[in-house]
Short mmCIF file of C-alpha atoms in Angstrom, two decimals:
data_model
loop_
_atom_site.label_atom_id
_atom_site.label_comp_id
_atom_site.label_asym_id
_atom_site.label_seq_id
_atom_site.Cartn_x
_atom_site.Cartn_y
_atom_site.Cartn_z
CA MET A 544 -9.37 42.22 6.10
CA HIS A 545 -10.13 40.58 2.91
CA THR A 546 -9.04 36.53 3.93
CA ILE A 547 -8.59 33.91 1.79
CA ARG A 548 -10.03 29.70 3.19
CA VAL A 549 -8.06 27.37 1.49
CA GLY A 550 -9.89 23.98 1.70
CA LEU A 551 -7.56 20.56 1.91
CA VAL A 552 -9.95 17.35 1.78
CA ALA A 553 -8.47 14.20 2.29
CA ASP A 554 -8.54 11.18 2.14
CA PRO A 555 -9.11 9.24 5.44
CA ALA A 556 -5.59 7.68 7.17
CA SER A 557 -2.46 8.06 4.41
CA PRO A 558 -3.58 10.87 2.85
CA THR A 559 -5.58 12.64 6.19
CA LEU A 560 -1.79 12.52 7.22
CA VAL A 561 0.15 14.03 4.65
CA ALA A 562 -2.33 16.71 4.39
CA ARG A 563 -2.30 17.34 8.34
CA ARG A 564 1.32 18.48 8.45
CA ILE A 565 0.79 20.66 5.10
CA THR A 566 -2.00 23.22 6.75
CA ASP A 567 0.43 25.58 7.07
CA LEU A 568 1.49 26.59 3.78
CA SER A 569 2.04 30.55 3.23
CA PRO A 570 -0.54 32.35 0.88
CA PRO A 571 1.35 33.12 -2.82
CA PRO A 572 3.28 35.57 -3.60
CA ARG A 573 0.91 37.95 -5.58
CA ALA A 574 -2.00 36.62 -3.53
CA GLU A 575 -4.23 39.98 -2.52
CA ALA A 576 -5.57 38.92 1.14
CA ASP A 577 -4.96 39.80 4.26
CA ASP A 578 -5.30 37.18 5.78
CA TRP A 579 -4.72 33.20 4.33
CA SER A 580 -6.14 30.04 6.83
CA ILE A 581 -6.29 26.75 5.40
CA ASP A 582 -9.23 24.59 6.64
CA LEU A 583 -8.61 20.12 6.59
CA VAL A 584 -11.63 17.74 6.40
CA SER A 585 -10.77 14.36 6.35
CA GLU A 586 -13.32 13.05 4.27
CA PRO A 587 -13.85 10.45 1.66
CA PHE A 588 -14.30 12.27 -1.67
CA THR A 589 -13.12 10.05 -4.12
CA LEU A 590 -15.43 7.16 -3.64
CA GLY A 591 -14.13 4.52 -5.14
CA SER A 592 -14.38 6.65 -8.86
CA GLU A 593 -10.83 7.49 -10.32
CA ALA A 594 -12.28 9.94 -12.81
CA VAL A 595 -11.23 13.17 -12.52
CA ASP A 596 -13.92 15.47 -13.25
CA THR A 597 -15.53 13.23 -10.91
CA ALA A 598 -13.33 14.50 -7.76
CA LEU A 599 -13.36 17.48 -9.33
CA GLU A 600 -16.61 17.75 -8.65
CA ARG A 601 -16.95 16.20 -5.79
CA LEU A 602 -14.15 19.31 -3.85
CA ARG A 603 -16.12 22.09 -5.64
CA ALA A 604 -19.08 20.65 -3.88
CA HIS A 605 -17.31 20.74 -0.49
CA ALA A 606 -15.51 23.97 -1.20
CA ASP A 607 -19.51 25.50 -1.57
CA LYS A 608 -20.27 24.65 1.69
CA ASN A 609 -17.65 25.34 3.42
CA ASP A 610 -17.20 28.57 2.02
CA TRP A 611 -13.85 28.04 0.91
CA ALA A 612 -12.21 30.07 -1.98
CA LEU A 613 -9.43 27.12 -3.58
CA VAL A 614 -9.57 23.27 -2.34
CA VAL A 615 -7.29 20.77 -3.06
CA GLY A 616 -8.36 17.09 -2.36
CA VAL A 617 -5.56 14.52 -1.45
CA THR A 618 -6.53 10.89 -2.20
CA GLU A 619 -4.44 7.37 -2.41
CA LEU A 620 -6.06 6.16 -5.92
CA PRO A 621 -4.02 6.33 -8.86
CA LEU A 622 -5.63 9.20 -11.39
CA ARG A 623 -6.15 8.93 -14.99
CA ASP A 624 -7.31 10.93 -18.04
CA ASP A 625 -9.16 10.09 -21.14
CA ASP A 626 -5.71 8.80 -23.23
CA GLY A 627 -5.21 6.34 -19.89
CA ARG A 628 -1.79 8.87 -18.81
CA TYR A 629 -1.48 8.61 -15.22
CA LEU A 630 -1.77 12.22 -13.45
CA LEU A 631 0.39 13.36 -10.82
CA ALA A 632 -2.50 16.47 -10.72
CA ALA A 633 -5.59 17.82 -11.99
CA ILE A 634 -6.21 21.48 -11.78
CA ASP A 635 -9.70 23.31 -12.68
CA PRO A 636 -8.97 27.12 -12.52
CA GLN A 637 -12.84 28.09 -12.98
CA ARG A 638 -14.39 26.40 -10.29
CA GLN A 639 -10.78 26.97 -8.16
CA SER A 640 -10.11 23.07 -7.08
CA ALA A 641 -7.69 20.94 -7.79
CA VAL A 642 -6.40 16.98 -6.88
CA LEU A 643 -3.78 15.46 -6.09
CA SER A 644 -3.29 11.61 -6.45
CA LEU A 645 -0.05 10.85 -3.86
CA PRO A 646 0.60 7.53 -5.73
CA ALA A 647 1.76 9.59 -8.47
CA LEU A 648 4.31 10.95 -6.33
CA GLY A 649 6.54 7.61 -5.90
CA GLY A 650 6.34 6.31 -2.74
CA PHE A 651 9.43 8.08 -1.40
CA ARG A 652 9.66 10.89 0.65
CA VAL A 653 6.02 11.65 -0.27
CA GLN A 654 5.95 14.73 2.90
CA ASP A 655 7.80 16.78 0.62
CA ARG A 656 6.91 15.92 -2.74
CA ALA A 657 2.98 16.42 -1.22
CA ARG A 658 4.20 20.14 -0.09
CA ARG A 659 5.66 20.91 -3.02
CA ALA A 660 2.62 20.06 -5.28
CA VAL A 661 -0.12 21.72 -2.87
CA ARG A 662 1.88 24.49 -2.75
CA GLY A 663 2.10 24.22 -6.83
CA LEU A 664 -1.96 23.54 -7.49
CA VAL A 665 -2.60 26.81 -4.51
CA ASN A 666 -0.63 28.90 -6.56
CA ASP A 667 -1.87 27.75 -9.84
CA MET A 668 -5.42 28.25 -8.85
CA ALA A 669 -4.30 31.75 -7.50
CA GLU A 670 -2.52 33.33 -10.24
CA PRO A 671 -4.15 31.09 -12.92
CA THR A 672 -2.74 31.31 -16.39
CA THR A 673 -5.46 29.89 -18.48
CA PRO A 674 -9.42 29.35 -17.34
CA GLU A 675 -9.15 26.10 -18.80
CA GLU A 676 -9.35 22.65 -16.67
CA GLN A 677 -5.22 21.46 -17.10
CA LEU A 678 -4.15 17.84 -16.66
CA LEU A 679 -0.95 17.10 -14.92
CA PRO A 680 0.78 13.61 -16.75
CA LEU A 681 3.44 11.83 -15.76
CA PRO A 682 6.29 12.52 -17.97
CA GLY A 683 8.49 9.10 -19.60
CA PRO A 684 7.84 5.93 -19.79
CA SER A 685 7.98 5.36 -15.73
CA ALA A 686 4.92 6.61 -14.97
CA ARG A 687 3.09 3.52 -14.68
CA TRP A 688 5.77 1.91 -12.30
CA ARG A 689 6.20 5.26 -10.55
CA VAL A 690 2.61 5.00 -9.28
CA LEU A 691 2.85 1.26 -8.85
CA LEU A 692 5.43 1.71 -6.57
CA GLY A 693 3.38 4.92 -4.97
CA MET A 694 0.21 2.27 -4.57
CA VAL A 695 2.19 -0.29 -3.15
CA LEU A 696 3.96 1.42 -0.37
CA ALA A 697 0.68 2.93 0.59
CA ASN A 698 -0.93 -0.40 1.31
CA ARG A 699 2.09 -1.04 4.02
CA PRO A 700 3.46 -4.41 3.49
CA TRP A 701 5.63 -4.09 6.22
CA ARG A 702 2.25 -4.40 8.64
CA LEU A 703 0.74 -7.24 6.78
CA ALA A 704 2.12 -9.50 9.94
CA ALA A 705 0.78 -7.44 12.63
CA GLY A 706 -2.80 -7.57 10.81
CA LEU A 707 -3.57 -10.67 10.51
CA LYS A 708 -3.37 -11.94 13.33
CA SER A 709 -4.52 -15.49 13.45
CA ALA A 710 -1.77 -16.00 10.87
CA LEU A 711 0.96 -14.81 13.43
CA VAL A 712 -0.33 -16.64 15.85
CA ALA A 713 -0.27 -19.67 13.88
CA ALA A 714 2.85 -19.72 12.18
CA LEU A 715 4.77 -19.05 15.66
CA ALA A 716 3.07 -21.98 17.00
CA THR A 717 4.35 -24.40 14.01
CA GLY A 718 7.58 -22.49 13.92
CA ALA A 719 8.16 -23.67 17.89
CA ALA A 720 6.31 -27.24 17.70
CA ALA A 721 8.31 -27.87 14.57
CA THR A 722 11.53 -26.87 15.97
CA ILE A 723 11.43 -29.58 18.93
CA GLN A 724 10.51 -31.74 16.43
CA SER A 725 13.54 -34.82 15.26
CA THR A 726 11.74 -35.79 12.14
CA ILE A 727 12.35 -32.05 11.02
CA TRP A 728 16.67 -32.33 12.27
CA SER A 729 16.51 -35.07 9.74
CA LEU A 730 14.71 -33.69 6.89
CA ALA A 731 16.57 -30.09 7.05
CA ASP A 732 19.63 -32.34 7.43
CA SER A 733 19.49 -33.87 4.52
CA LEU A 734 18.58 -31.25 2.46
CA SER A 735 20.52 -29.38 -0.22
CA GLY A 736 21.02 -25.74 -0.59
CA TRP A 737 18.92 -25.21 -3.32
CA ARG A 738 16.64 -27.73 -2.00
CA LEU A 739 16.26 -25.27 1.27
CA ALA A 740 15.65 -22.05 -1.29
CA ALA A 741 12.97 -23.50 -3.01
CA ALA A 742 11.16 -24.71 0.38
CA THR A 743 11.80 -20.84 0.82
CA PHE A 744 10.15 -19.69 -2.45
CA ALA A 745 7.46 -22.76 -2.57
CA SER A 746 5.84 -21.51 1.07
CA ILE A 747 6.35 -17.82 0.21
CA ALA A 748 4.41 -18.52 -3.08
CA ILE A 749 1.34 -21.02 -1.57
CA VAL A 750 0.81 -18.11 1.48
CA ILE A 751 0.45 -15.61 -1.27
CA ALA A 752 -1.62 -17.16 -3.30
CA TRP A 753 -3.65 -19.00 -0.48
CA ILE A 754 -4.39 -14.90 0.12
CA VAL A 755 -5.45 -13.95 -2.46
CA ILE A 756 -7.78 -16.96 -3.19
CA ASP A 757 -9.58 -17.08 0.44
CA GLY A 758 -9.00 -12.98 0.79
CA LYS A 759 -11.12 -12.30 -2.52
CA LEU A 760 -7.86 -10.66 -3.70
CA TRP A 761 -7.87 -10.60 -7.87
CA ASP A 762 -9.60 -7.87 -8.98
CA ARG A 763 -11.49 -8.12 -12.02
CA PRO A 764 -12.28 -5.62 -14.58
CA ASP A 765 -15.50 -3.69 -14.74
CA ASP A 766 -16.11 -4.16 -18.30
CA ASP A 767 -13.87 -5.72 -21.55
CA SER A 768 -12.69 -2.16 -22.45
CA PRO A 769 -8.93 -1.93 -22.73
CA GLU A 770 -8.82 0.93 -19.91
CA ALA A 771 -10.83 -1.35 -17.65
CA ARG A 772 -8.59 -4.77 -17.75
CA ASP A 773 -4.99 -2.05 -17.58
CA ARG A 774 -6.49 -1.26 -14.79
CA SER A 775 -7.51 -4.71 -13.59
CA ARG A 776 -3.72 -5.41 -14.25
CA LEU A 777 -2.83 -2.27 -11.89
CA TYR A 778 -4.44 -2.67 -9.14
CA ASN A 779 -3.33 -6.96 -9.47
CA THR A 780 0.42 -6.37 -9.59
CA SER A 781 0.39 -3.50 -6.71
CA THR A 782 -1.53 -6.62 -4.40
CA LEU A 783 1.36 -8.89 -5.61
CA LEU A 784 3.84 -6.47 -4.78
CA THR A 785 1.93 -5.68 -1.61
CA LEU A 786 2.22 -9.74 -0.25
CA ILE A 787 5.67 -10.42 -2.03
CA PHE A 788 6.92 -7.69 -0.12
CA GLY A 789 4.93 -8.27 3.18
CA VAL A 790 5.51 -12.27 3.50
CA VAL A 791 9.17 -11.84 2.29
CA ILE A 792 9.27 -9.17 5.46
CA CYS A 793 7.16 -12.23 7.91
CA TYR A 794 9.58 -14.80 6.78
CA LEU A 795 12.52 -12.54 7.56
CA ALA A 796 10.84 -12.08 11.20
CA LEU A 797 9.90 -15.98 11.67
CA TYR A 798 13.32 -16.66 10.96
CA ILE A 799 15.11 -14.24 14.19
CA VAL A 800 12.08 -15.70 16.15
CA ASN A 801 12.54 -19.00 15.71
CA LEU A 802 16.26 -19.00 15.58
CA ALA A 803 16.25 -17.31 18.85
CA TRP A 804 14.01 -20.16 20.36
CA ALA A 805 16.02 -22.43 18.45
CA LEU A 806 19.11 -21.16 19.78
CA PHE A 807 17.53 -20.74 23.53
CA VAL A 808 16.55 -24.78 23.63
CA LEU A 809 18.29 -27.23 21.41
CA ASP A 810 21.15 -28.82 22.65
CA PRO A 811 23.47 -29.61 19.75
CA GLU A 812 25.09 -32.79 21.58
CA VAL A 813 21.09 -34.28 21.55
CA ILE A 814 20.46 -33.12 17.88
CA SER A 815 24.18 -35.04 17.07
CA GLU A 816 22.51 -38.55 18.71
CA THR A 817 19.63 -37.91 16.56
CA LEU A 818 21.03 -37.14 13.36
CA GLY A 819 24.27 -39.63 13.72
CA ARG A 820 26.82 -36.51 13.26
CA THR A 821 27.99 -33.54 15.09
CA ILE A 822 26.23 -31.16 15.13
CA THR A 823 26.95 -27.33 16.06
CA HIS A 824 25.80 -24.20 17.01
CA GLY A 825 25.88 -23.28 13.10
CA ASP A 826 23.74 -26.26 11.70
CA LEU A 827 20.89 -24.04 13.66
CA PHE A 828 20.83 -21.42 11.28
CA VAL A 829 20.32 -24.22 8.99
CA LEU A 830 17.60 -26.13 10.84
CA THR A 831 15.91 -22.89 11.00
CA TRP A 832 16.03 -21.91 7.80
CA PHE A 833 13.79 -24.83 7.09
CA VAL A 834 11.41 -24.38 10.03
CA ALA A 835 10.80 -20.72 8.62
CA SER A 836 9.46 -22.26 5.52
CA VAL A 837 7.60 -24.30 7.28
CA ALA A 838 5.96 -21.96 10.03
CA THR A 839 5.16 -19.42 6.58
CA LEU A 840 2.56 -22.90 5.61
CA GLY A 841 1.32 -23.29 9.48
CA GLY A 842 0.67 -19.01 8.70
CA ALA A 843 -1.35 -19.72 5.37
CA LEU A 844 -3.53 -21.86 7.07
CA GLY A 845 -4.18 -19.20 10.14
CA THR A 846 -5.43 -16.83 7.20
CA GLY A 847 -8.24 -18.89 6.58
CA LEU A 848 -9.43 -17.98 10.44
CA GLU A 849 -9.16 -14.37 9.27
CA SER A 850 -12.56 -12.66 7.70
CA ASP A 851 -12.21 -11.11 3.96
CA GLU A 852 -12.78 -7.55 5.27
CA ALA A 853 -9.87 -8.31 7.55
CA ILE A 854 -7.49 -9.69 4.89
CA ARG A 855 -7.80 -6.96 3.12
CA ALA A 856 -7.67 -4.14 5.87
CA ALA A 857 -4.04 -6.16 6.60
CA THR A 858 -3.50 -5.89 2.81
CA TYR A 859 -4.13 -2.77 0.94
CA SER A 860 -4.46 1.36 2.18
CA LYS A 861 -7.48 2.57 3.76
CA ARG A 862 -8.92 4.05 0.41
CA GLU A 863 -7.90 0.66 -1.97
CA GLU A 864 -9.70 -1.69 0.85
CA GLU A 865 -13.03 0.47 0.98
CA ARG A 866 -13.11 0.44 -2.89
CA ARG A 867 -12.39 -3.18 -2.87
CA ALA A 868 -15.27 -3.48 -0.29
CA ARG A 869 -17.16 -1.88 -2.23
CA LEU A 870 -16.91 -3.69 -5.25
CA ALA A 871 -17.21 -7.28 -2.77
CA GLY A 872 -20.47 -5.96 -2.00
CA GLU A 873 -21.56 -5.04 -6.17
CA GLY A 874 -20.79 -8.22 -7.19
CA GLY A 875 -22.06 -10.36 -4.67
#
């Protein structure tokens, strides 16, 4: 009985979860095999490198070691060719290896898109139309934005607060204390709508700037080449968008928690006596708006208690975290 063994090598964390759900792929229609098996290995194979040839060589080494006929790698890092085009995948029919970049899938319906992409890569290797290496660039001017979206969603910005526990505790404590301060009541009552909005934007911007500086998250080019500078711009943009989404989510969560706290502990009659005007429960929504901004700033101070490793782990995907840690180590 002739068995075709296919290897899936996936970067840890999200790529492994994606790859685990596509190990049931059926063989290509014209595959000459009595049996078909897919093995999954969760192991970094890009090692911080975005070079396609390097990734394909490492995948082939995995195939030789495990006696695989075909091998497909799944990574969270973006891939580019020598012309700077963003790649969905690359195939080397001679070495029977291929690599798929998850960010190029765009971030939405990744599982379904990854399944179709891996199926196509396996079919192309099982029934190659050309012995030459094939690069599959993303079409159109939106390729960069598609990769950027995929990188941001891979960073899971909605998990930022959970990853920065000291900052979360500091923000909640600041909000709880500010809610019962008469000075905060007076300030919130004196601010117009646009000033409250400005306080919101300012608090979010300060938190983002503080996290970037304190966590040393700003990516610097490896050299002065245009490719290195463009790569740094891509990573820095994804970092800023990740933090914007993450901090905004945290802000909204703080607002809800502080609103519930204010409605529970505050008596509008007591606040009315302090401010000299009638206060209703509706005014507590405005008070909580200002308190959320104050609490967000308190969370920024809390990030100072976090290690650089914790900040990177909360901000980045697993592969991007490892890449940044490696660069930080080389820089040190």
